[in-house]
Amino acid sequence: MPQTGPSQTVKFYQTGTLTVGNRLLDPASRTVQSSESRSNAITCGHRACQGCGEALGARYAVDAAMRAANSQLVCVNATGCLEVFTTPYPETSWQVPWLHSLFGNAAAVAAGVAAAMRVKGRQEVRVLAQGGDGGTTDIGFGCLSGMFERNDDVLYVCYDNQAYMNTGVQRSSATPPTARTATTPVAEDAPGNVFGTGKNVPLIAMAHNIPYVATASVADLHDLEAKVNRAMSLRGARYLHVLVPCPLGWGSASHDTIRLARLAVECGLFPLFEAEHGEITATKPIRRRVPVEEYLRPQRRFAHLFRPDAPHAGEALARIQAMADANIRRFDLLRMSDDRKETA
Amino acid sequence: MLKQIEGSRAMAEAIALCRPEVICAYPITPQTHIVEGLAELVRDGRLTGCEYLNVESEFAALSVAIGSSAAGARTYTATSSQGLLFMMEAVYNASGLGLPIVMTLGNRAIGAPINIWNDHSDAMAVRDAGWIMLFAETNQEAVDLHIQAFRLAEELSCPVMVNVDGFILTHAVERVDVPEQIQVDTFLPPFEPVQVLDPRDPVSIGAMVGPEAFTEVRYLAHHKQMLALDAIPRIAAEFKGVFGRESGGLLRGYRMEDADTVVVAMGSVMGTIKDTIDEMRDQGHAVGALHIGSFRPFPLEEVRSALLPAKRVVVLEKNLAIGMGGVLASHVRMALRGHGNRVHTLVAGLGGRPITRASLSRFLAVVEQEPHNTLHFLDLNTEVVEAEIARMAQTRRSGPIAENVLRRMGAGGLL
């Protein structure tokens, strides 16, 4: 199967009709992910935690990119969970050429790989850079912005689990307000992370007028794949921001990863959209809107907001709800929802 | 081709002759003219087949270089001083990954206080990062070392840093023989990487390594530098075969025959030292000089054999290992351990202070009488530092020292 590149025999664990990529269907009806000949960029046997959103998001993003690039793909990785759990020497889970350099420079290293491919006349080789929210929104932000500004031919994927999970759950600039982390502990009058002004990297990416920016969630893998496909159909700097819940850092059950990723979208805190050259081209409407409490409550990092005696908890929840409402207004996310039909 | 040309411009032309495929540039004084020269050569079509990337920081410059080198492209970048420190993390990374990047370091002091002039503090800050570190004595040698650096880097799969004294070399206009393309092509074959990112043969580069293998990896990095001890003189000899002149090598002596006193130094200060030695020889002093062309790997054995006959050695340092003395002198002391030579550390030229023949010969005359090993600062204004030391002892708030020193020197009519 030369067109799918490096692959391994796919194990058939999955049963039932609700599993992702159901393999009980006849081959013609299966998704690409559930086909035996699918590309398999990150093999099983890596050391991600149970229920890791990043492992799932990365596998789908890289596999989709690999298919779109006809297997001519090079991956560059920032330091972080994904790097550590896939490459404890002498093992590697990567079936594609893969380079890890440092925490803060994945975008620049990828730009270097893209430059080398261009100068070598190997335009068919595509470059994918990846990092967590720490490596993207904090320490790697300068290099990322430089890559955007030069319009280097790289797809950068940020797997956002909203804190530094690899080092033991410390706050990043993607950590939401009030979230408890190891460096934003909960105290009497300090409920977790601050209400700052936020750092919305997808919107900042859009401000660079790059060809493509999108947000995605591991709760909707077909949407994620479609966005990777769209990104790969374009040249130049492209940015994909994927919300990947982290059971360890969020204090959530490992079987709740997908549910939380979905609730983050449905409450409005994580809007799904696409933008090309700085203009929004598509948003994903919310069909069943939920209050933010429904998303926050299953996560221990927000547990302090739900203690009956917690001071300011009501005010904090109201402010988080206001953030979700602002997103809903900004992206007109309720235009097809049941809520709107009722009120109309 | 002989040209009357600025050092940076000559280096840019020499680098272009090496056919780099990716150049990453970020401006920092005094390196700027090199990357400007290369930008012009790429823009006007004299350097083809090259991607020239303007990046947002030195950290990004070396990061781009890491990516392009890992993807198999011959890669070049340049920096100075604060820029080198800003890319420090990537400096270690490039050598750890065994990437044959060539970088020019336009040597410059490190702040604070901010100072753009030449010394070797920046190079000393990365001395243990695993790069081969060559020092150019003249602009001709700077040109020649870049051509040798690509050979060396690609043969050993190890990054090479060509050190050139900021301003003194980079901004000096002088006569330089810039080689012909055909000569460089004869000497420098196309880059064939040992391991490369290629979908046709996927490899993982940059894996996490635990305690069970890290020592071995570091040992191999050291071994590679030991191989360079052979490769550097061999490549310099081949260079002479093609280009017809001596350039590079591990070290180079000057009037070392029967010298009782030998001055050891690196870089462009050798010109001043040689002139001083000529003058002192005329006056009957048995003095000589030794230029260390390869600081990493440090040629311990060669330095030992060259210096053993000397009664006393003066290591002229353009750096200060604060709290210790001098970096180069500690290396020379190690080379001469167990032998009776007296080794003097002479810290000179910090932050671009001129190193004059008068001060140097005065010092050399003193060490001929000096019975003990010493640490000496050439042309140190002792009055100013003693007054400041006294003031700091009297008041708890010492304040910004540099400003106090300048104020005092201004009051003394020195500014």
PDB file of C-alpha atoms in Angstrom, chain A residues 9 15 72 158 187 226 251 281 291:
ATOM      1  CA  THR A   9      -1.501  -4.263  11.347  1.00  0.00           C
ATOM      2  CA  THR A  15     -17.054  -3.575  19.319  1.00  0.00           C
ATOM      3  CA  GLN A  72       5.006  12.669   2.426  1.00  0.00           C
ATOM      4  CA  CYS A 158      -1.626  23.059  19.219  1.00  0.00           C
ATOM      5  CA  ALA A 187      -7.068  29.566  48.796  1.00  0.00           C
ATOM      6  CA  ALA A 226     -11.977  17.752   7.844  1.00  0.00           C
ATOM      7  CA  GLY A 251      -9.194  15.906  37.658  1.00  0.00           C
ATOM      8  CA  THR A 281     -15.385  31.231   7.092  1.00  0.00           C
ATOM      9  CA  PRO A 291     -24.719  26.005  31.120  1.00  0.00           C
TER      10      PRO A 291
END
